[in-house]
């Protein structure tokens, strides 16, 4: 292809994501500024504490699982399986976070990452498997970030985002 088309193909995704980000930020700026009542502020603070506690719990479990799996796989001389397990664990941790943060996109992201980790075993060469899984996981996470920006940011009051 011509250099012009190559430029368009390379630049279109980041420009689109940038435009969507600007659109969402503009929507946030237009939100009416309303003052919550004292009881609404207390309830919001209670929910925020609960969300932080649940996130910390899920994150701690994720780190313990990743560290344990990495140690076990390294000890078994299977270091190229570590990325597969990490992707599965990260996907698994996204599922409960979907309900913690009330963002269904995280549920879909988690399921897709776990499925990618499992499907990666269809690739017999471990180096190729790790590479393909890394690229596909990155694409899923970028798509998820774009979806969160376009679907969820600016659609709720700033206290709950």
N, CA and C of each residue as an Amber inpcrd file, in Angstrom:
protein
   483
   0.8200000  -1.1850000   0.0000000   0.0000000   0.0000000   0.0000000
   0.8650000   1.2490000   0.0000000   0.2260000   2.3420000  -0.2910000
   0.9310000   3.6200000  -0.3220000   1.2030000   4.1070000   1.0880000
   2.2190000   4.9640000   1.2530000   2.5330000   5.4980000   2.5880000
   1.3610000   6.2510000   3.2090000   0.5210000   6.8950000   2.3800000
  -0.6320000   7.6290000   2.9200000  -1.6100000   6.6720000   3.6030000
  -1.8890000   5.5320000   2.9680000  -2.8100000   4.5650000   3.5700000
  -2.2200000   3.9480000   4.8230000  -0.9300000   3.6940000   4.8020000
  -0.2840000   3.1380000   5.9840000  -0.3830000   4.1180000   7.1460000
  -0.1980000   5.3940000   6.8420000  -0.3150000   6.4200000   7.8790000
  -1.7280000   6.4450000   8.4520000  -2.7280000   6.3780000   7.5730000
  -4.1280000   6.3890000   8.0240000  -4.4100000   5.1700000   8.8930000
  -3.9470000   4.0010000   8.4720000  -4.2010000   2.7830000   9.2410000
  -3.5380000   2.8180000  10.6110000  -2.3540000   3.4080000  10.6890000
  -1.6440000   3.4770000  11.9650000  -2.2410000   4.5560000  12.8630000
  -2.6280000   5.6800000  12.2970000  -3.0700000   6.8180000  13.1020000
  -4.5660000   6.8010000  13.4300000  -5.3810000   6.0800000  12.6730000
  -6.8290000   6.1070000  12.8970000  -7.2170000   5.6400000  14.3020000
  -6.7330000   4.4900000  14.8030000  -7.1710000   4.0620000  16.1440000
  -6.8270000   5.0570000  17.2600000  -5.5760000   5.5750000  17.3440000
  -5.3220000   6.5200000  18.4370000  -6.1000000   7.8250000  18.2830000
  -6.3070000   8.2710000  17.0280000  -7.0910000   9.4990000  16.8280000
  -8.5440000   9.2890000  17.2290000  -9.1070000   8.1300000  16.9000000
 -10.4830000   7.8200000  17.2840000 -10.6120000   7.7500000  18.7970000
  -9.6710000   7.0750000  19.4490000  -9.7050000   6.9930000  20.9130000
  -9.5590000   8.3850000  21.5250000  -8.6990000   9.2200000  20.9510000
  -8.5350000  10.5890000  21.4420000  -9.8110000  11.3980000  21.2820000
 -10.4750000  11.2590000  20.1390000 -11.7300000  11.9870000  19.9060000
 -12.8090000  11.5290000  20.8860000 -12.8910000  10.2310000  21.1260000
 -13.8810000   9.7250000  22.0810000 -13.5770000  10.2120000  23.4910000
 -12.3030000  10.2870000  23.8300000 -11.9130000  10.7920000  25.1520000
 -12.3150000  12.2450000  25.3090000 -12.0540000  13.0600000  24.3020000
 -12.4350000  14.4730000  24.3560000 -13.9510000  14.6070000  24.4720000
 -14.6890000  13.7730000  23.7380000 -16.1560000  13.8040000  23.8000000
 -16.6370000  13.5010000  25.2200000 -16.0590000  12.4860000  25.8550000
 -16.4620000  12.1170000  27.2080000 -16.0980000  13.2060000  28.2100000
 -14.9120000  13.7710000  28.0720000 -14.5030000  14.8370000  28.9870000
 -15.4160000  16.0520000  28.8420000 -15.8350000  16.3480000  27.6270000
 -16.7750000  17.4510000  27.4170000 -18.1210000  17.1480000  28.0770000
 -18.5550000  15.8920000  28.0020000 -19.8150000  15.5050000  28.6490000
 -19.7130000  15.6430000  30.1620000 -18.5830000  15.2760000  30.7150000
 -18.3760000  15.4080000  32.1580000 -18.4160000  16.8800000  32.5500000
 -17.8100000  17.7210000  31.7350000 -17.7770000  19.1500000  32.0490000
 -19.1720000  19.7670000  32.0260000 -20.0710000  19.1720000  31.2300000
 -21.4300000  19.7150000  31.1340000 -22.3710000  19.2150000  32.2230000
 -21.9260000  18.2760000  33.0300000 -22.7920000  17.7590000  34.0800000
 -23.2380000  18.8840000  35.0010000 -24.5110000  18.8470000  35.3490000
 -25.0100000  19.8510000  36.2830000 -24.3180000  19.6680000  37.6170000
 -23.9590000  20.7610000  38.1990000 -23.3480000  20.6890000  39.5150000
 -24.4680000  20.8000000  40.5420000 -24.7850000  19.6850000  41.1470000
 -25.8130000  19.6940000  42.1830000 -25.1520000  19.3570000  43.5070000
 -25.6600000  19.9210000  44.5280000 -25.0790000  19.6860000  45.8440000
 -25.8280000  18.5420000  46.5240000 -25.0880000  17.4830000  46.8570000
 -25.7530000  16.3540000  47.5270000 -26.1470000  16.7290000  48.9560000
 -27.1870000  16.0710000  49.4200000 -27.6060000  16.2730000  50.8020000
 -26.6120000  15.5750000  51.7200000 -26.7230000  15.8660000  53.0080000
 -25.8280000  15.2410000  53.9850000 -25.9630000  13.7160000  53.9570000
 -27.1890000  13.2220000  53.8730000 -27.3870000  11.7670000  53.8570000
 -26.8240000  11.1590000  52.5650000 -26.9210000  11.8860000  51.4370000
 -26.3400000  11.3860000  50.1900000 -24.8180000  11.3510000  50.2760000
 -24.2250000  12.3540000  50.9070000 -22.7690000  12.3720000  51.0770000
 -22.3090000  11.2130000  51.9590000 -23.0500000  10.9640000  53.0430000
 -22.6870000   9.8600000  53.9310000 -22.8070000   8.5140000  53.2200000
 -23.8880000   8.3440000  52.4610000 -24.0880000   7.0920000  51.7210000
 -22.9950000   6.9180000  50.6610000 -22.6470000   7.9900000  49.9810000
 -21.5940000   7.9330000  48.9720000 -20.2590000   7.5590000  49.6110000
 -19.9620000   8.1220000  50.7660000 -18.7170000   7.8090000  51.4720000
 -18.7090000   6.3470000  51.9210000 -19.8570000   5.8470000  52.3900000
 -19.9620000   4.4520000  52.8120000 -19.7300000   3.5180000  51.6180000
 -20.3420000   3.8360000  50.4800000 -20.1620000   3.0180000  49.2800000
 -18.7120000   3.0600000  48.7980000 -18.0870000   4.2380000  48.8740000
 -16.6900000   4.3590000  48.4470000 -15.7770000   3.5070000  49.3270000
 -16.0170000   3.5100000  50.6440000 -15.2150000   2.6730000  51.5560000
 -15.3970000   1.2010000  51.2250000 -16.6360000   0.7990000  50.9750000
 -16.9320000  -0.5940000  50.6290000 -16.2350000  -0.9800000  49.3260000
 -16.2750000  -0.1070000  48.3260000 -15.6300000  -0.3890000  47.0480000
 -14.1150000  -0.5150000  47.2210000 -13.5200000   0.3750000  48.0040000
 -12.0670000   0.3010000  48.2410000 -11.6970000  -0.9970000  48.9390000
 -12.4970000  -1.3920000  49.9220000 -12.2170000  -2.6280000  50.6710000
 -12.3250000  -3.8460000  49.7480000 -13.3790000  -3.8990000  48.9330000
 -13.5530000  -5.0280000  48.0170000 -12.4490000  -5.0600000  46.9650000
 -12.0850000  -3.8880000  46.4360000 -11.0070000  -3.8370000  45.4550000
  -9.7050000  -4.3340000  46.0720000  -9.4060000  -3.8800000  47.2770000
  -8.1710000  -4.3000000  47.9540000  -8.1580000  -5.8120000  48.1600000
  -9.2940000  -6.3800000  48.5080000  -9.3830000  -7.8250000  48.7130000
  -9.1270000  -8.5750000  47.4060000  -9.8210000  -8.1650000  46.3400000
  -9.6520000  -8.8260000  45.0440000  -8.2130000  -8.6760000  44.5520000
  -7.6510000  -7.4850000  44.6890000  -6.2860000  -7.2280000  44.2290000
  -5.2760000  -8.0570000  45.0180000  -5.4680000  -8.1570000  46.3260000
  -4.5540000  -8.9510000  47.1560000  -4.5940000 -10.4220000  46.7490000
  -5.7860000 -10.9410000  46.5450000  -5.9230000 -12.3360000  46.1130000
  -5.2330000 -12.5350000  44.7640000  -5.4170000 -11.5870000  43.8520000
  -4.7810000 -11.6770000  42.5350000  -3.2600000 -11.7440000  42.6680000
  -2.6850000 -10.8620000  43.4600000  -1.2260000 -10.8210000  43.6200000
  -0.7150000 -12.1260000  44.2360000  -1.4150000 -12.6400000  45.2480000
  -0.9980000 -13.8980000  45.8860000  -1.0530000 -15.0400000  44.8730000
  -2.1210000 -15.1010000  44.0920000  -2.2350000 -16.1630000  43.0860000
  -1.1380000 -16.0510000  42.0300000  -0.8790000 -14.8320000  41.5450000
   0.1530000 -14.6550000  40.5240000   1.5260000 -15.0430000  41.0760000
   1.8390000 -14.5790000  42.2800000   3.1420000 -14.8980000  42.8810000
   3.2830000 -16.4060000  43.0860000   2.2480000 -17.0460000  43.5930000
   2.2980000 -18.4900000  43.8110000   2.4390000 -19.2590000  42.5180000
   1.6650000 -18.8770000  41.5130000   1.7360000 -19.5690000  40.2190000
   3.0920000 -19.3510000  39.5580000   3.5950000 -18.1240000  39.6240000
   4.9050000 -17.8390000  39.0140000   6.0070000 -18.6500000  39.6940000
   5.9580000 -18.7100000  41.0160000   6.9660000 -19.4780000  41.7450000
   6.8690000 -20.9620000  41.3970000   5.6490000 -21.4850000  41.3550000
   5.4580000 -22.9070000  41.0520000   5.9090000 -23.2380000  39.6280000
   5.5370000 -22.3930000  38.6740000   5.9120000 -22.6690000  37.2870000
   7.4170000 -22.4910000  37.0610000   8.0110000 -21.4940000  37.6980000
   9.4650000 -21.3170000  37.5830000  10.1710000 -22.5120000  38.2080000
   9.6720000 -22.9780000  39.3540000  10.2580000 -24.1460000  40.0130000
  10.1190000 -25.4120000  39.1980000   9.0660000 -25.4710000  38.3710000
   8.8440000 -26.6400000  37.5210000   9.5180000 -26.4700000  36.1510000
  10.3500000 -25.4510000  36.0200000  11.0470000 -25.1560000  34.7580000
  10.0800000 -24.9400000  33.6010000   8.9810000 -24.2520000  33.8710000
   7.9790000 -23.9240000  32.8370000   7.6910000 -22.4180000  32.8330000
   8.7230000 -21.5800000  32.7350000   8.5200000 -20.1380000  32.8430000
   7.6580000 -19.5390000  31.7390000   7.5940000 -20.1740000  30.5690000
   6.7910000 -19.6180000  29.4860000   5.2980000 -19.8640000  29.6740000
   4.9400000 -20.6090000  30.7040000   3.5190000 -20.7530000  31.0420000
   3.0550000 -19.6430000  32.0000000   3.9970000 -18.9140000  32.5720000
   3.6380000 -17.8520000  33.5110000   2.7230000 -16.8100000  32.8610000
   3.0110000 -16.3300000  31.6260000   2.0970000 -15.3510000  31.0320000
   0.6750000 -15.8820000  30.8470000   0.5420000 -17.1580000  30.5240000
  -0.7850000 -17.7490000  30.3460000  -1.5560000 -17.6920000  31.6660000
  -0.8900000 -18.0790000  32.7380000  -1.5360000 -18.0810000  34.0510000
  -1.8460000 -16.6550000  34.5070000  -0.9300000 -15.7320000  34.2500000
  -1.1600000 -14.3380000  34.6470000  -2.3720000 -13.7690000  33.9160000
  -2.4850000 -14.0200000  32.6200000  -3.6360000 -13.5180000  31.8650000
  -4.9280000 -14.1220000  32.4120000  -4.9110000 -15.4030000  32.7200000
  -6.1040000 -16.0430000  33.2770000  -6.4760000 -15.4370000  34.6320000
  -5.4840000 -15.2000000  35.4720000  -5.7470000 -14.6320000  36.8030000
  -6.2340000 -13.1920000  36.6820000  -5.6130000 -12.4040000  35.8120000
  -6.0650000 -11.0190000  35.6090000  -7.4950000 -11.0100000  35.0670000
  -7.7800000 -11.9090000  34.1440000  -9.1520000 -12.0190000  33.6410000
 -10.1120000 -12.4000000  34.7510000  -9.7050000 -13.3630000  35.5590000
 -10.5510000 -13.7810000  36.6770000 -10.7740000 -12.6690000  37.6810000
  -9.7910000 -11.8020000  37.8630000  -9.9540000 -10.7070000  38.8310000
 -10.8570000  -9.6090000  38.2780000 -10.9800000  -9.5280000  36.9420000
 -11.8580000  -8.5130000  36.3460000 -13.3310000  -8.8340000  36.5540000
 -13.6530000 -10.1140000  36.6730000 -15.0610000 -10.5130000  36.8090000
 -15.6930000  -9.9590000  38.0910000 -15.1190000 -10.1700000  39.2770000
 -15.7530000  -9.5840000  40.4640000 -15.6710000  -8.0530000  40.4900000
 -14.6450000  -7.4860000  39.8540000 -14.5500000  -6.0210000  39.8380000
 -15.6750000  -5.3940000  39.0350000 -16.2590000  -6.1470000  38.1010000
 -17.3970000  -5.6310000  37.3370000 -18.5480000  -5.2630000  38.2700000
 -18.7960000  -6.0960000  39.2680000 -19.8810000  -5.7730000  40.2020000
 -19.4390000  -4.7710000  41.2580000 -18.1690000  -4.8100000  41.6530000
 -17.6700000  -3.8500000  42.6440000 -17.8190000  -2.4270000  42.1090000
 -17.3930000  -2.2130000  40.8680000 -17.4190000  -0.8670000  40.2820000
 -18.6600000  -0.6080000  39.4360000 -19.5220000  -1.6270000  39.2990000
 -20.7360000  -1.5160000  38.4990000 -20.4260000  -1.1330000  37.0520000
 -19.4270000  -1.8190000  36.4840000 -19.0290000  -1.5970000  35.0910000
 -19.0310000  -2.9620000  34.3870000 -20.1110000  -3.2690000  33.6660000
 -20.2360000  -4.5810000  33.0210000 -19.1210000  -4.8810000  32.0140000
 -18.4970000  -3.8680000  31.4700000 -17.3970000  -4.0710000  30.5270000
 -16.2880000  -4.8970000  31.1620000 -16.0520000  -4.7180000  32.4500000
 -15.0120000  -5.4940000  33.1290000 -15.3420000  -6.9870000  33.1340000
 -16.6260000  -7.3290000  33.2390000 -17.0370000  -8.7310000  33.2150000
 -16.6820000  -9.3480000  31.8610000 -17.0490000  -8.6500000  30.7940000
 -16.7590000  -9.1460000  29.4450000 -15.2490000  -9.2590000  29.2460000
 -14.5170000  -8.2470000  29.6680000 -13.0580000  -8.2600000  29.5560000
 -12.4800000  -9.4770000  30.2750000 -12.9520000  -9.7270000  31.4880000
 -12.4550000 -10.8640000  32.2650000 -12.7090000 -12.1910000  31.5860000
 -13.9220000 -12.3650000  31.0920000 -14.2740000 -13.6220000  30.4160000
 -13.4190000 -13.8070000  29.1660000 -13.2420000 -12.7380000  28.3880000
 -12.4390000 -12.8390000  27.1600000 -10.9760000 -13.1550000  27.4910000
 -10.4210000 -12.5330000  28.5260000  -9.0290000 -12.8210000  28.8910000
  -8.8520000 -14.2700000  29.3450000  -9.7810000 -14.7690000  30.1410000
  -9.6990000 -16.1690000  30.5730000  -9.8070000 -17.0980000  29.3590000
 -10.7150000 -16.7760000  28.4350000 -10.8630000 -17.5920000  27.2230000
  -9.5920000 -17.5400000  26.3680000  -8.9790000 -16.3580000  26.2610000
  -7.7230000 -16.2440000  25.5110000  -6.6240000 -17.0890000  26.1420000
  -6.5350000 -17.0460000  27.4540000  -5.5220000 -17.8540000  28.1390000
  -5.7300000 -19.3310000  27.8230000  -6.9670000 -19.7870000  27.8950000
  -7.2520000 -21.1860000  27.5810000  -6.9960000 -21.5190000  26.1210000
  -7.4390000 -20.6360000  25.2330000  -7.2630000 -20.8710000  23.7960000
  -5.7970000 -20.8380000  23.3890000  -4.9760000 -20.1470000  24.1620000
  -3.5530000 -20.0630000  23.8000000  -2.8860000 -21.4370000  23.8150000
  -3.4700000 -22.3980000  24.5100000  -2.8940000 -23.7470000  24.5370000
  -3.0300000 -24.4590000  23.1960000  -3.8000000 -23.8540000  22.2760000
  -3.8760000 -24.4080000  20.9250000  -2.5830000 -24.1530000  20.1500000
  -1.7530000 -23.2460000  20.6730000  -0.4590000 -22.9420000  20.0520000
   0.5910000 -23.7830000  20.7730000   1.2110000 -24.7150000  20.0480000
   2.1130000 -25.6560000  20.7100000   3.4660000 -25.0510000  21.0770000
   3.9900000 -24.1470000  20.2560000   5.2860000 -23.5330000  20.5610000
   5.0930000 -22.5040000  21.6790000   5.8040000 -22.7000000  22.7910000
   5.5820000 -21.8620000  23.9680000   5.9460000 -20.3990000  23.7420000
   7.0210000 -20.1210000  23.0060000   7.4110000 -18.7340000  22.7360000
   6.3590000 -18.0370000  21.8810000   5.8800000 -18.7230000  20.8670000
   4.8340000 -18.1650000  20.0000000   3.5540000 -17.9690000  20.7960000
   3.2370000 -18.9200000  21.6730000   2.0570000 -18.8110000  22.5200000
   2.1270000 -17.5560000  23.3860000   3.2680000 -17.3450000  24.0380000
   3.4190000 -16.1780000  24.9130000   3.2970000 -14.8850000  24.1150000
   3.9100000 -14.8490000  22.9240000   3.8310000 -13.6490000  22.0860000
   2.3940000 -13.3840000  21.6470000   1.7330000 -14.4100000  21.1020000
   0.3600000 -14.2460000  20.6150000  -0.5830000 -13.8540000  21.7540000
  -0.3880000 -14.4540000  22.9080000  -1.2360000 -14.1300000  24.0540000
  -0.9960000 -12.7000000  24.5210000   0.2640000 -12.2720000  24.5110000
   0.5770000 -10.8920000  24.9040000  -0.0760000  -9.8840000  23.9830000
   0.0320000 -10.1080000  22.6750000  -0.5580000  -9.1810000  21.7000000
  -2.0780000  -9.1890000  21.8090000  -2.6790000 -10.3660000  21.8720000
  -4.1450000 -10.4300000  21.9260000  -4.6720000  -9.8640000  23.2430000
  -3.9700000 -10.1010000  24.3450000  -4.3960000  -9.5340000  25.6330000
  -4.3140000  -8.0170000  25.6160000  -3.2470000  -7.4890000  25.0240000
  -3.1070000  -6.0340000  24.9150000  -4.2610000  -5.4460000  24.1110000
  -4.6400000  -6.1030000  23.0240000  -5.7650000  -5.6170000  22.2080000
  -7.0660000  -5.6270000  23.0070000  -7.2920000  -6.6930000  23.7600000
  -8.5030000  -6.7770000  24.5790000  -8.5200000  -5.6660000  25.6270000
  -7.3840000  -5.4320000  26.2770000  -7.3300000  -4.4050000  27.3200000
  -7.4910000  -3.0000000  26.7360000  -6.9240000  -2.7470000  25.5520000
  -7.1250000  -1.4550000  24.8970000  -8.5970000  -1.2790000  24.5170000
  -9.2050000  -2.3190000  23.9560000 -10.6200000  -2.2350000  23.5900000
 -11.4800000  -2.0080000  24.8330000 -11.1300000  -2.6750000  25.9160000
 -11.8630000  -2.4970000  27.1710000 -11.7370000  -1.0660000  27.6750000
 -10.5280000  -0.5160000  27.6140000 -10.3300000   0.8800000  28.0450000
 -11.1570000   1.8210000  27.1900000 -11.1790000   1.5930000  25.8910000
 -11.9970000   2.4210000  25.0030000 -13.4730000   2.2960000  25.3200000
 -13.9170000   1.0690000  25.5980000 -15.3260000   0.8580000  25.9300000
 -15.6880000   1.5480000  27.2380000 -14.8230000   1.4510000  28.2300000
 -15.1000000   2.1110000  29.5100000 -15.1870000   3.6160000  29.3050000
 -14.2720000   4.1770000  28.5250000 -14.3040000   5.6180000  28.2700000
 -15.5800000   6.0380000  27.5410000 -15.9950000   5.2540000  26.5500000
 -17.1520000   5.6600000  25.7600000 -18.4770000   5.3140000  26.4190000
 -18.5340000   4.2340000  27.1810000 -19.8090000   3.7870000  27.7360000
 -20.0570000   4.2180000  29.1750000 -19.0070000   4.3870000  29.9470000
 -19.2050000   4.5630000  31.3850000 -18.7390000   5.9000000  31.9390000
 -17.6810000   6.4590000  31.4130000 -17.1680000   7.7110000  31.9700000
 -18.1020000   8.8480000  31.5380000 -18.5260000   9.6180000  32.5160000
 -19.4120000  10.7420000  32.2360000 -20.8770000  10.3840000  32.2470000
 -21.2060000   9.1020000  32.4380000 -22.6130000   8.6980000  32.4430000
 -23.1830000   8.6440000  33.8600000 -22.3230000   8.8230000  34.8480000
 -22.7720000   8.8110000  36.2410000 -22.2790000  10.0740000  36.9090000
 -22.7930000  10.3180000  38.0780000 -22.3390000  11.4960000  38.7930000
 -20.8670000  11.3260000  39.1460000 -20.1150000  12.4280000  39.2350000
 -18.6730000  12.3280000  39.4980000 -18.3350000  11.5740000  40.7850000
 -19.2190000  11.5650000  41.7750000 -18.9170000  10.8630000  43.0170000
 -18.8350000   9.3560000  42.8250000 -19.4870000   8.8020000  41.7950000
 -19.5240000   7.3540000  41.6290000 -18.6050000   6.8640000  40.5340000
 -17.8900000   7.7330000  39.8530000 -16.9970000   7.2840000  38.7810000
 -15.6800000   6.8380000  39.3570000
